């Protein structure tokens, strides 16, 4: 890699990764400027980019810097951004308990990513809830609308996701087409609905939230079934 | 690492890294809540934590997840946070040119970190301006006070730092005590002055900015001397 410029090192999957990270950054800037619902919608777009990135790097081999770039993007889009957006979303209701839960979520997320990077990534399952899933749950919850936003529930949800991320609970990698296609369509519909009518977004995000909560408790279901 | 919990994997240096990342996150949340000068001050605190982390992991050997954790923290505190703070700092003056320069800085920073992680980190010098230095320059510039803030200069500075980060220019690692001690004191004084009188902060930050600009152009000086 000595004589290559940094751009020559990039592959197609890396472009998706950079798009993922840029969505996270812009979500942060948008929420500062009052775009309360556009910001979490961008996190969902980041999640789609993350999925495409993963697909492309499995299809073709990833670049030398691909895996590193991926976790740097993930910590932004699913670690920092949902936390800052959630605190802003809570507005006047925000309190120190929520802030503590958000900081806990963030620290668990960064530790989860660092652990993942140093472990055997080719395993068929994840150890601990992936940070991507955590960021999606928080974003989907905000997108269900402020009528459903409860500061107590938000605090507990954030704290529980943090715990699940650093846990050793086994989560399956959802890569089968029969799961990926409907979930992908649900993501797409939620994002697109924002451009049509925000009340559609509330509805789609509620479905998405349901699907994600199901994934969160899936290890428990698997054990009992 | 199979049976260890994530917390058992941590070493002392990692605590400094987590503190670094937490400073970055809180800076983002603070700037959303109007703490215009406290936010960049926290980035300087993150830089001190980053220095301590590096010192500790050279003194004792770093943990298995240490290097990964370090770059995750750096992308937050010196990549995302200074960008979001700068956009907010510019207020009504913020325009699309500044936003473009900030996005460019961010993308260069994340690429720089990913390249660093996959290269020979034990070299005596850096390839490209470190992102830590970039984040410090932007933070110090804001701390010189809004009287000195010029949107055109901020845009150009941000863009140039981005270019220097992805360049192949050789930067020395400042690890000699005769450099580290005065620079460390300058950092500490700038941070502490915030608690005393903000006009002292403006002054200290101007000195810090001068020192950092000198580091930015140091490769050119080295060649001509």
CSV table of C-alpha atoms in Angstrom, one decimal:
chain,number,residue,atom,x,y,z
A,1,UNK,CA,0.0,0.0,0.0
A,2,UNK,CA,3.1,2.2,0.1
A,3,UNK,CA,2.7,4.2,-3.1
A,4,UNK,CA,-1.1,4.2,-3.4
A,5,UNK,CA,-3.1,7.3,-2.5
A,6,UNK,CA,-5.8,6.8,0.0
A,7,UNK,CA,-8.5,6.9,-2.6
A,8,UNK,CA,-6.8,4.2,-4.7
A,9,UNK,CA,-7.2,1.9,-1.7
A,10,UNK,CA,-11.0,2.2,-1.7
A,11,UNK,CA,-13.3,-0.4,-3.1
A,12,UNK,CA,-17.0,-0.2,-3.9
A,13,UNK,CA,-18.0,-1.5,-0.5
A,14,UNK,CA,-16.0,1.3,1.1
A,15,UNK,CA,-18.0,3.9,-0.7
A,16,UNK,CA,-21.1,2.5,0.9
A,17,UNK,CA,-19.3,2.7,4.3
A,18,UNK,CA,-18.4,6.3,3.7
A,19,UNK,CA,-22.0,7.0,2.8
A,20,UNK,CA,-23.0,5.3,6.1
A,21,UNK,CA,-20.7,7.5,8.1
A,22,UNK,CA,-21.8,10.7,6.3
A,23,UNK,CA,-25.5,9.9,7.1
A,24,UNK,CA,-24.5,9.7,10.7
A,25,UNK,CA,-22.6,13.0,10.6
A,26,UNK,CA,-25.4,14.8,8.8
A,27,UNK,CA,-28.0,13.4,11.2
A,28,UNK,CA,-26.1,15.0,14.0
A,29,UNK,CA,-25.9,18.4,12.2
A,30,UNK,CA,-29.6,18.2,11.2
A,31,UNK,CA,-30.8,17.5,14.7
A,32,UNK,CA,-28.9,20.6,15.9
A,33,UNK,CA,-30.9,22.6,13.3
A,34,UNK,CA,-34.3,21.3,14.4
A,35,UNK,CA,-34.9,18.4,11.9
A,36,UNK,CA,-36.1,16.2,14.7
A,37,UNK,CA,-37.5,13.4,12.5
A,38,UNK,CA,-35.1,13.7,9.5
A,39,UNK,CA,-32.2,12.9,11.7
A,40,UNK,CA,-33.4,9.4,12.9
A,41,UNK,CA,-34.6,8.7,9.3
A,42,UNK,CA,-31.0,9.3,8.2
A,43,UNK,CA,-29.8,6.7,10.7
A,44,UNK,CA,-32.1,4.2,8.9
A,45,UNK,CA,-30.5,5.2,5.6
A,46,UNK,CA,-27.1,4.6,7.3
A,47,UNK,CA,-28.2,1.1,8.2
A,48,UNK,CA,-29.2,0.3,4.6
A,49,UNK,CA,-25.7,1.6,3.5
A,50,UNK,CA,-24.2,-0.7,6.2
A,51,UNK,CA,-26.1,-3.6,4.8
A,52,UNK,CA,-25.1,-2.9,1.2
A,53,UNK,CA,-21.5,-2.5,2.4
A,54,UNK,CA,-21.6,-5.9,4.1
A,55,UNK,CA,-23.1,-7.5,1.1
A,56,UNK,CA,-20.6,-6.0,-1.3
A,57,UNK,CA,-17.6,-7.0,0.8
A,58,UNK,CA,-18.8,-10.6,1.0
A,59,UNK,CA,-19.5,-10.7,-2.7
A,60,UNK,CA,-16.2,-9.2,-3.7
A,61,UNK,CA,-13.3,-9.3,-1.2
A,62,UNK,CA,-13.1,-6.3,1.0
A,63,UNK,CA,-10.3,-3.7,0.8
A,64,UNK,CA,-7.4,-3.6,3.1
A,65,UNK,CA,-8.9,-0.8,5.2
A,66,UNK,CA,-12.5,-2.0,4.7
A,67,UNK,CA,-13.1,-3.6,8.1
A,68,UNK,CA,-11.6,-0.7,10.0
A,69,UNK,CA,-13.6,1.9,8.0
A,70,UNK,CA,-16.7,-0.1,8.7
A,71,UNK,CA,-16.4,0.0,12.5
A,72,UNK,CA,-15.5,3.7,12.4
A,73,UNK,CA,-18.7,4.4,10.5
A,74,UNK,CA,-20.8,2.2,12.8
A,75,UNK,CA,-19.6,4.0,15.9
A,76,UNK,CA,-20.7,7.3,14.4
A,77,UNK,CA,-24.1,6.3,12.9
A,78,UNK,CA,-25.3,3.8,15.5
A,79,UNK,CA,-23.3,4.9,18.5
A,80,UNK,CA,-22.8,8.7,18.8
A,81,UNK,CA,-25.6,9.9,16.5
A,82,UNK,CA,-28.6,8.1,18.0
A,83,UNK,CA,-27.4,9.1,21.5
A,84,UNK,CA,-27.2,12.8,20.6
A,85,UNK,CA,-30.4,12.7,18.6
A,86,UNK,CA,-32.3,11.0,21.5
A,87,UNK,CA,-31.1,13.6,24.0
A,88,UNK,CA,-32.2,16.4,21.7
A,89,UNK,CA,-35.5,14.6,20.9
A,90,UNK,CA,-36.4,14.4,24.6
A,91,UNK,CA,-36.2,18.2,24.7
A,92,UNK,CA,-37.4,19.6,28.0
A,93,UNK,CA,-38.1,16.2,29.3
A,94,UNK,CA,-34.4,15.2,29.1
A,95,UNK,CA,-32.9,14.4,32.5
A,96,UNK,CA,-29.7,13.1,34.0
A,97,UNK,CA,-31.1,9.5,34.2
A,98,UNK,CA,-31.6,9.6,30.4
A,99,UNK,CA,-28.2,11.1,29.9
A,100,UNK,CA,-26.6,8.4,32.1
A,101,UNK,CA,-28.4,5.7,30.1
A,102,UNK,CA,-27.3,7.2,26.9
A,103,UNK,CA,-23.7,7.4,28.0
A,104,UNK,CA,-23.9,3.8,29.2
A,105,UNK,CA,-25.3,2.8,25.8
A,106,UNK,CA,-22.5,4.7,24.0
A,107,UNK,CA,-19.7,3.1,26.1
A,108,UNK,CA,-21.2,-0.4,25.7
A,109,UNK,CA,-21.5,0.2,21.9
A,110,UNK,CA,-17.8,1.3,21.5
A,111,UNK,CA,-16.7,-1.7,23.7
A,112,UNK,CA,-18.8,-4.0,21.6
A,113,UNK,CA,-17.3,-2.7,18.4
A,114,UNK,CA,-13.7,-3.0,19.7
A,115,UNK,CA,-14.4,-6.6,20.9
A,116,UNK,CA,-15.9,-7.5,17.6
A,117,UNK,CA,-12.9,-6.2,15.7
A,118,UNK,CA,-10.5,-8.3,17.7
A,119,UNK,CA,-12.5,-11.5,17.6
A,120,UNK,CA,-13.3,-14.1,15.0
A,121,UNK,CA,-15.6,-12.1,12.7
A,122,UNK,CA,-16.3,-15.1,10.4
A,123,UNK,CA,-18.4,-16.9,13.1
A,124,UNK,CA,-22.0,-17.6,11.9
A,125,UNK,CA,-23.4,-15.6,14.8
A,126,UNK,CA,-22.8,-12.4,16.8
A,127,UNK,CA,-21.7,-12.2,20.5
A,128,UNK,CA,-23.9,-9.5,21.9
A,129,UNK,CA,-26.5,-7.4,20.2
A,130,UNK,CA,-24.8,-5.6,17.2
A,131,UNK,CA,-24.6,-1.8,17.6
A,132,UNK,CA,-26.3,-1.4,14.3
A,133,UNK,CA,-29.4,-3.1,15.7
A,134,UNK,CA,-29.2,-0.9,18.8
A,135,UNK,CA,-29.0,2.3,16.8
A,136,UNK,CA,-31.9,1.2,14.6
A,137,UNK,CA,-34.1,0.5,17.6
A,138,UNK,CA,-33.5,3.9,19.1
A,139,UNK,CA,-34.1,5.6,15.8
A,140,UNK,CA,-37.3,3.6,15.1
A,141,UNK,CA,-38.6,4.4,18.6
A,142,UNK,CA,-38.2,8.2,18.0
A,143,UNK,CA,-39.8,7.8,14.5
A,144,UNK,CA,-42.9,6.3,16.1
A,145,UNK,CA,-43.7,9.9,17.0
A,146,UNK,CA,-43.6,12.1,20.1
A,147,UNK,CA,-47.0,10.9,21.1
A,148,UNK,CA,-45.5,7.6,21.9
A,149,UNK,CA,-42.3,9.0,23.4
A,150,UNK,CA,-42.0,8.3,27.1
A,151,UNK,CA,-38.9,9.4,28.9
A,152,UNK,CA,-39.0,6.5,31.3
A,153,UNK,CA,-39.4,3.9,28.6
A,154,UNK,CA,-36.7,5.6,26.5
A,155,UNK,CA,-34.3,5.5,29.4
A,156,UNK,CA,-34.9,1.8,30.2
A,157,UNK,CA,-34.8,0.8,26.5
A,158,UNK,CA,-31.5,2.6,26.0
A,159,UNK,CA,-30.0,1.0,29.2
A,160,UNK,CA,-31.2,-2.5,28.2
A,161,UNK,CA,-29.8,-2.2,24.6
A,162,UNK,CA,-26.5,-1.2,26.2
A,163,UNK,CA,-26.5,-4.4,28.4
A,164,UNK,CA,-27.4,-6.6,25.5
A,165,UNK,CA,-24.6,-5.2,23.4
A,166,UNK,CA,-21.9,-6.1,25.9
A,167,UNK,CA,-23.6,-9.4,26.8
A,168,UNK,CA,-22.4,-12.8,25.5
A,169,UNK,CA,-25.9,-13.6,24.2
A,170,UNK,CA,-25.7,-15.1,20.8
A,171,UNK,CA,-27.5,-13.2,18.0
A,172,UNK,CA,-28.0,-14.7,14.6
A,173,UNK,CA,-26.7,-12.9,11.5
A,174,UNK,CA,-29.8,-12.1,9.5
A,175,UNK,CA,-28.6,-12.8,6.0
A,176,UNK,CA,-31.2,-15.1,4.5
A,177,UNK,CA,-33.2,-13.5,1.6
A,178,UNK,CA,-36.5,-14.4,3.2
A,179,UNK,CA,-35.6,-12.2,6.2
A,180,UNK,CA,-33.5,-9.6,4.4
A,181,UNK,CA,-36.0,-8.7,1.7
A,182,UNK,CA,-39.0,-7.9,3.8
A,183,UNK,CA,-36.9,-6.1,6.4
A,184,UNK,CA,-35.1,-4.1,3.7
A,185,UNK,CA,-38.5,-3.1,2.2
A,186,UNK,CA,-39.7,-2.0,5.6
A,187,UNK,CA,-36.6,0.2,6.0
A,188,UNK,CA,-37.0,1.6,2.5
A,189,UNK,CA,-40.7,2.3,3.1
A,190,UNK,CA,-40.1,4.0,6.4
A,191,UNK,CA,-37.4,6.3,4.9
A,192,UNK,CA,-39.5,7.1,1.8
A,193,UNK,CA,-42.6,7.8,3.8
A,194,UNK,CA,-40.8,10.7,5.4
A,195,UNK,CA,-40.9,12.5,2.1
A,196,UNK,CA,-44.7,11.8,1.7
A,197,UNK,CA,-46.3,12.2,5.0
A,198,UNK,CA,-44.8,12.0,8.5
A,199,UNK,CA,-47.9,10.2,9.9
A,200,UNK,CA,-47.0,7.3,7.5
A,201,UNK,CA,-43.5,7.3,9.0
A,202,UNK,CA,-45.0,7.0,12.5
A,203,UNK,CA,-46.8,3.9,11.3
A,204,UNK,CA,-44.0,2.3,9.4
A,205,UNK,CA,-41.6,3.0,12.2
A,206,UNK,CA,-43.9,1.2,14.6
A,207,UNK,CA,-43.8,-1.9,12.4
A,208,UNK,CA,-40.0,-1.6,12.2
A,209,UNK,CA,-39.7,-1.1,16.0
A,210,UNK,CA,-41.8,-4.3,16.4
A,211,UNK,CA,-39.5,-6.3,14.1
A,212,UNK,CA,-36.4,-5.0,15.8
A,213,UNK,CA,-37.7,-5.7,19.3
A,214,UNK,CA,-38.5,-9.3,18.1
A,215,UNK,CA,-34.8,-9.5,17.0
A,216,UNK,CA,-33.7,-8.2,20.4
A,217,UNK,CA,-35.6,-11.0,22.2
A,218,UNK,CA,-34.9,-13.6,19.5
A,219,UNK,CA,-32.2,-15.5,21.6
A,220,UNK,CA,-34.8,-16.0,24.4
A,221,UNK,CA,-37.4,-17.2,21.9
A,222,UNK,CA,-34.9,-19.6,20.3
A,223,UNK,CA,-34.2,-21.1,23.7
A,224,UNK,CA,-37.8,-21.7,24.6
A,225,UNK,CA,-39.0,-23.0,21.3
B,1,UNK,CA,-10.6,-13.9,25.5
B,2,UNK,CA,-13.4,-16.4,25.3
B,3,UNK,CA,-14.6,-16.5,29.0
B,4,UNK,CA,-13.7,-12.9,30.0
B,5,UNK,CA,-16.3,-10.3,30.3
B,6,UNK,CA,-15.8,-7.1,28.2
B,7,UNK,CA,-14.7,-5.2,31.4
B,8,UNK,CA,-12.1,-7.8,32.3
B,9,UNK,CA,-10.4,-7.1,28.9
B,10,UNK,CA,-9.8,-3.4,29.8
B,11,UNK,CA,-6.5,-2.0,31.0
B,12,UNK,CA,-5.7,1.3,32.5
B,13,UNK,CA,-5.0,2.9,29.1
B,14,UNK,CA,-8.4,1.9,27.9
B,15,UNK,CA,-10.1,3.8,30.7
B,16,UNK,CA,-8.3,6.9,29.4
B,17,UNK,CA,-9.6,6.0,25.9
B,18,UNK,CA,-13.2,5.7,27.1
B,19,UNK,CA,-12.8,9.0,28.9
B,20,UNK,CA,-11.6,10.5,25.6
B,21,UNK,CA,-14.6,9.2,23.8
B,22,UNK,CA,-17.0,10.4,26.5
B,23,UNK,CA,-15.6,13.9,26.3
B,24,UNK,CA,-16.3,13.9,22.5
B,25,UNK,CA,-19.9,12.6,23.1
B,26,UNK,CA,-20.6,15.2,25.8
B,27,UNK,CA,-19.1,18.0,23.7
B,28,UNK,CA,-21.7,17.1,21.1
B,29,UNK,CA,-24.5,17.1,23.5
B,30,UNK,CA,-23.3,20.3,25.2
B,31,UNK,CA,-23.1,22.2,21.9
B,32,UNK,CA,-26.7,21.2,21.2
B,33,UNK,CA,-27.6,22.9,24.5
B,34,UNK,CA,-25.8,26.1,23.8
B,35,UNK,CA,-22.5,25.6,25.6
B,36,UNK,CA,-20.6,27.0,22.7
B,37,UNK,CA,-17.2,27.3,24.4
B,38,UNK,CA,-17.4,24.4,26.8
B,39,UNK,CA,-17.8,22.0,23.9
B,40,UNK,CA,-14.4,22.8,22.2
B,41,UNK,CA,-12.8,22.9,25.7
B,42,UNK,CA,-13.9,19.3,26.2
B,43,UNK,CA,-12.2,18.3,22.9
B,44,UNK,CA,-9.0,19.6,24.4
B,45,UNK,CA,-9.6,17.5,27.5
B,46,UNK,CA,-10.2,14.5,25.1
B,47,UNK,CA,-6.8,15.3,23.5
B,48,UNK,CA,-5.1,15.1,27.0
B,49,UNK,CA,-6.9,11.8,27.7
B,50,UNK,CA,-5.7,10.6,24.3
B,51,UNK,CA,-2.1,11.5,25.2
B,52,UNK,CA,-2.3,9.8,28.6
B,53,UNK,CA,-3.8,6.7,26.9
B,54,UNK,CA,-0.8,6.6,24.4
B,55,UNK,CA,1.7,7.1,27.2
B,56,UNK,CA,0.1,4.3,29.4
B,57,UNK,CA,-0.1,1.8,26.5
B,58,UNK,CA,3.6,2.4,25.6
B,59,UNK,CA,4.6,2.1,29.3
B,60,UNK,CA,2.6,-1.1,30.0
B,61,UNK,CA,1.6,-3.2,27.0
B,62,UNK,CA,-1.9,-2.2,25.6
B,63,UNK,CA,-4.9,-4.5,25.9
B,64,UNK,CA,-6.1,-6.7,23.1
B,65,UNK,CA,-8.8,-4.3,22.2
B,66,UNK,CA,-6.8,-1.1,23.0
B,67,UNK,CA,-5.8,0.0,19.5
B,68,UNK,CA,-9.3,-0.5,18.1
B,69,UNK,CA,-10.9,1.3,21.0
B,70,UNK,CA,-8.4,4.2,20.5
B,71,UNK,CA,-9.3,4.8,16.9
B,72,UNK,CA,-13.1,4.6,17.7
B,73,UNK,CA,-12.6,7.3,20.4
B,74,UNK,CA,-10.5,9.4,18.1
B,75,UNK,CA,-13.0,9.5,15.2
B,76,UNK,CA,-15.6,10.7,17.7
B,77,UNK,CA,-13.6,13.3,19.6
B,78,UNK,CA,-11.5,14.7,16.7
B,79,UNK,CA,-13.6,13.7,13.7
B,80,UNK,CA,-17.3,14.0,14.3
B,81,UNK,CA,-17.4,16.4,17.3
B,82,UNK,CA,-15.3,19.3,16.0
B,83,UNK,CA,-17.3,19.2,12.8
B,84,UNK,CA,-20.7,19.4,14.5
B,85,UNK,CA,-19.4,22.0,17.0
B,86,UNK,CA,-17.9,24.1,14.2
B,87,UNK,CA,-21.1,24.1,12.2
B,88,UNK,CA,-23.1,25.1,15.3
B,89,UNK,CA,-20.5,27.7,16.3
B,90,UNK,CA,-20.8,29.4,12.9
B,91,UNK,CA,-24.5,30.0,13.6
B,92,UNK,CA,-26.3,32.1,11.1
B,93,UNK,CA,-23.0,32.5,9.1
B,94,UNK,CA,-22.9,28.8,8.4
B,95,UNK,CA,-23.2,28.1,4.7
B,96,UNK,CA,-23.0,25.1,2.3
B,97,UNK,CA,-19.3,25.8,1.6
B,98,UNK,CA,-18.5,25.4,5.3
B,99,UNK,CA,-20.6,22.3,5.4
B,100,UNK,CA,-18.8,20.9,2.4
B,101,UNK,CA,-15.4,21.6,3.9
B,102,UNK,CA,-16.5,20.0,7.2
B,103,UNK,CA,-17.8,16.9,5.4
B,104,UNK,CA,-14.5,16.7,3.5
B,105,UNK,CA,-12.5,17.1,6.7
B,106,UNK,CA,-14.6,14.3,8.3
B,107,UNK,CA,-14.2,11.9,5.4
B,108,UNK,CA,-10.4,12.5,5.2
B,109,UNK,CA,-10.2,12.0,9.0
B,110,UNK,CA,-12.0,8.6,8.9
B,111,UNK,CA,-9.9,7.5,5.9
B,112,UNK,CA,-6.7,8.6,7.7
B,113,UNK,CA,-7.7,6.6,10.8
B,114,UNK,CA,-8.5,3.5,8.8
B,115,UNK,CA,-5.2,3.8,6.9
B,116,UNK,CA,-3.3,4.2,10.1
B,117,UNK,CA,-4.9,1.1,11.7
B,118,UNK,CA,-3.8,-1.1,8.8
B,119,UNK,CA,-0.3,0.3,8.5
B,120,UNK,CA,2.9,-0.1,10.5
B,121,UNK,CA,2.0,1.9,13.6
B,122,UNK,CA,5.4,1.5,15.1
B,123,UNK,CA,7.1,3.9,12.6
B,124,UNK,CA,8.8,6.9,14.2
B,125,UNK,CA,6.7,9.3,12.2
B,126,UNK,CA,3.1,9.7,11.0
B,127,UNK,CA,2.0,9.6,7.4
B,128,UNK,CA,-0.4,12.6,7.1
B,129,UNK,CA,-1.5,15.0,9.8
B,130,UNK,CA,-3.0,13.0,12.7
B,131,UNK,CA,-6.7,13.5,13.2
B,132,UNK,CA,-6.0,14.4,16.8
B,133,UNK,CA,-4.0,17.5,15.6
B,134,UNK,CA,-6.8,18.4,13.2
B,135,UNK,CA,-9.5,18.3,15.9
B,136,UNK,CA,-7.3,20.3,18.3
B,137,UNK,CA,-6.7,23.1,15.6
B,138,UNK,CA,-10.4,23.4,14.9
B,139,UNK,CA,-11.3,23.5,18.6
B,140,UNK,CA,-8.5,26.0,19.5
B,141,UNK,CA,-9.6,28.2,16.6
B,142,UNK,CA,-13.2,28.4,18.0
B,143,UNK,CA,-11.8,29.0,21.5
B,144,UNK,CA,-9.9,32.1,20.3
B,145,UNK,CA,-13.4,33.7,20.4
B,146,UNK,CA,-16.1,34.8,18.0
B,147,UNK,CA,-14.4,38.1,17.4
B,148,UNK,CA,-11.7,36.2,15.6
B,149,UNK,CA,-14.0,33.8,13.9
B,150,UNK,CA,-14.2,34.3,10.1
B,151,UNK,CA,-16.3,32.0,8.1
B,152,UNK,CA,-14.0,32.1,5.1
B,153,UNK,CA,-10.9,31.4,7.1
B,154,UNK,CA,-12.7,28.6,9.0
B,155,UNK,CA,-13.7,27.0,5.7
B,156,UNK,CA,-10.2,27.1,4.2
B,157,UNK,CA,-8.6,25.9,7.5
B,158,UNK,CA,-11.0,23.0,7.6
B,159,UNK,CA,-10.4,22.1,4.0
B,160,UNK,CA,-6.6,22.3,4.3
B,161,UNK,CA,-6.5,20.1,7.5
B,162,UNK,CA,-8.5,17.5,5.5
B,163,UNK,CA,-6.0,17.6,2.7
B,164,UNK,CA,-3.0,17.3,5.1
B,165,UNK,CA,-4.6,14.3,6.9
B,166,UNK,CA,-4.9,12.2,3.7
B,167,UNK,CA,-1.6,13.5,2.4
B,168,UNK,CA,1.6,11.4,2.6
B,169,UNK,CA,3.5,14.3,4.3
B,170,UNK,CA,5.6,13.0,7.2
B,171,UNK,CA,4.8,14.4,10.6
B,172,UNK,CA,6.9,13.7,13.6
B,173,UNK,CA,5.5,12.1,16.7
B,174,UNK,CA,5.9,14.7,19.5
B,175,UNK,CA,7.0,12.5,22.3
B,176,UNK,CA,10.1,14.3,23.7
B,177,UNK,CA,9.6,15.7,27.2
B,178,UNK,CA,10.9,19.1,26.1
B,179,UNK,CA,8.0,19.4,23.7
B,180,UNK,CA,5.3,17.4,25.6
B,181,UNK,CA,5.6,19.2,28.9
B,182,UNK,CA,5.1,22.8,27.7
B,183,UNK,CA,2.4,21.8,25.2
B,184,UNK,CA,0.7,19.7,27.9
B,185,UNK,CA,0.8,22.7,30.3
B,186,UNK,CA,-0.7,25.0,27.5
B,187,UNK,CA,-3.5,22.5,27.1
B,188,UNK,CA,-4.2,22.3,30.8
B,189,UNK,CA,-4.0,26.1,31.2
B,190,UNK,CA,-6.5,26.6,28.3
B,191,UNK,CA,-8.9,24.1,29.8
B,192,UNK,CA,-8.7,25.5,33.4
B,193,UNK,CA,-8.9,29.1,32.2
B,194,UNK,CA,-12.5,28.3,31.1
B,195,UNK,CA,-13.5,27.9,34.7
B,196,UNK,CA,-11.9,31.2,35.6
B,197,UNK,CA,-12.6,33.7,32.9
B,198,UNK,CA,-13.4,33.1,29.3
B,199,UNK,CA,-11.2,36.0,28.1
B,200,UNK,CA,-8.2,34.1,29.5
B,201,UNK,CA,-9.4,31.1,27.4
B,202,UNK,CA,-9.4,33.3,24.3
B,203,UNK,CA,-5.8,34.2,25.0
B,204,UNK,CA,-4.5,30.8,25.9
B,205,UNK,CA,-6.3,29.3,22.9
B,206,UNK,CA,-4.6,31.8,20.6
B,207,UNK,CA,-1.2,30.5,21.9
B,208,UNK,CA,-2.3,26.9,21.5
B,209,UNK,CA,-3.6,27.7,17.9
B,210,UNK,CA,-0.1,29.2,17.1
B,211,UNK,CA,1.7,26.1,18.4
B,212,UNK,CA,-0.6,23.8,16.5
B,213,UNK,CA,-0.3,25.8,13.2
B,214,UNK,CA,3.5,25.5,13.7
B,215,UNK,CA,3.1,21.7,13.9
B,216,UNK,CA,0.9,21.8,10.8
B,217,UNK,CA,3.6,23.5,8.8
B,218,UNK,CA,6.5,21.7,10.5
B,219,UNK,CA,7.3,19.3,7.6
B,220,UNK,CA,7.8,22.4,5.3
B,221,UNK,CA,10.1,24.1,7.9
B,222,UNK,CA,12.1,20.8,8.3
B,223,UNK,CA,12.7,20.7,4.6
B,224,UNK,CA,13.9,24.3,4.2
B,225,UNK,CA,16.0,24.4,7.4
